[in-house]
């Protein structure tokens, strides 16, 4: 095991370096170099997993047994043992991510938009025909991926079966210290906990959009058209706040305006995020972080702009890669990404196989729990906001927050419902697109703004499908972050209403957080959760508590409206 860990650690550095260069300079050559590095790491891991099979059933010290378990789960894309098939799979998956990164929609021959531009326009345009056009244009990026995706699923499933899993989806669901079926039941339980809150929000938003766009564009009793929610995937809806008919200036302040007024540039946004962690006692980021990170989209080359955080050498070479715009959601994103870096640094003393989040939802939740603490009081403390808004700004603020945090929940839940069924074969290639929209209708209550067919492959227009990044982690994170946030608030001695809590500057909260983070994945995640929160279960009561005043308000507004679609 010792030898295996040191070999895997070495290989991971090569994969990271090649992956970093590929994502930052997408060319045929960097794509090939990255595929080679990944292929070698996959080959070695596969071989080690096979060799480890001979120890199955042996009684071992718990730490060692855990390492064997994590080794077997460590590939996101398990591959066939046959080198030709393995290489084919790696090539396919590398090309899918690169195609996503290069994706563009040309509305005219000289007007080509990348995803950063499309997100910006879809976030601010209120013109239904422009929105529909951009929506259709971006989804076209998925279509050419379809055949390769089908092949990827076949090959990866073969790899999963060769190491003893039913399929790749079942393998992903095995990473939560419980059986795959228990895990499915667990997230269904969490979804049922938050579903009423989502329905209240959906009903309200639909009614207000219907007033704004007219009943023929947004029927008040059906699903909401997916192009009208301020985001290409209808996953976070904060951008449509201005359309919801709230009194002007009611929310007290607009973070985008505050950032622009200061003014804060992209690097400055990252500095604010670092400063928050430092205020809680975390060490500042290394100088190399500032030299090697990518903060804005370069003008002259293709880059995978989807935000990510990197730990290149499993030591101190931390970086983020983001194409920042100066606006509120990107301010949250930098906190999100630094959460990854702070976690990576906190567990760097763990052995290689434990250098990971307690589960992958934890990793996604760290920075977001800090972002929740960006309250008016915090903004005033750091000199971004002159005057605290009055208490009647609470509902508008909570609504804005819910448009991102609550609207996301069924989206986060749905993506892997689709993918697990794709991997298991319950959804066949001939139904990929239909099944995608069936699920999105069922859980999110949204519908495509025009007819779709099996010539389309809309899932490929979402980064995590093209890049094969598991997604249910974000559903977990959007619940866990409130659980973490509530615990950090208590640790900081805060006793007021949850939505107004900040723990900026609290060394006590920082120390407690650090205690959980430094454990990495060395223990089953309930142990880690308990260290911070005293609870051993993932639990939506914190997010419900946070939004309780809003839900009450929404339900008053919704009187007489049909709930659901
Ligand atoms: N914030 C982005 C997302 O979650 C990227 C990340 O995971 O770091 O997809
Ligand atoms: N960062 C994730 C995404 O972009 C979840 O918000 O989908
Ligand atoms: Zn993340």
mmCIF file of C-alpha atoms and ligand atoms in Angstrom, residues 235-236 306 408 462 464 471 474 478, ligand 2:
data_model
loop_
_atom_site.group_PDB
_atom_site.id
_atom_site.type_symbol
_atom_site.label_atom_id
_atom_site.label_comp_id
_atom_site.label_asym_id
_atom_site.label_seq_id
_atom_site.Cartn_x
_atom_site.Cartn_y
_atom_site.Cartn_z
ATOM 1 C CA UNK A 235 -29.789 25.894 -12.621
ATOM 2 C CA UNK A 236 -29.405 29.122 -10.657
ATOM 3 C CA UNK A 306 -15.557 26.406 -16.135
ATOM 4 C CA UNK A 408 -30.469 24.687 -7.687
ATOM 5 C CA UNK A 462 -23.443 20.974 -19.440
ATOM 6 C CA UNK A 464 -19.987 18.084 -15.891
ATOM 7 C CA UNK A 471 -22.767 15.907 -9.966
ATOM 8 C CA UNK A 474 -23.442 19.650 -5.576
ATOM 9 C CA UNK A 478 -26.146 22.859 -1.243
HETATM 10 N N1 LIG B 2 -20.456 24.745 -9.862
HETATM 11 C C1 LIG B 2 -21.497 23.839 -10.193
HETATM 12 C C2 LIG B 2 -21.995 24.094 -11.585
HETATM 13 O O1 LIG B 2 -21.547 24.975 -12.248
HETATM 14 C C3 LIG B 2 -22.609 23.927 -9.173
HETATM 15 O O2 LIG B 2 -23.021 25.255 -8.980
HETATM 16 O O3 LIG B 2 -22.833 23.444 -12.072
#
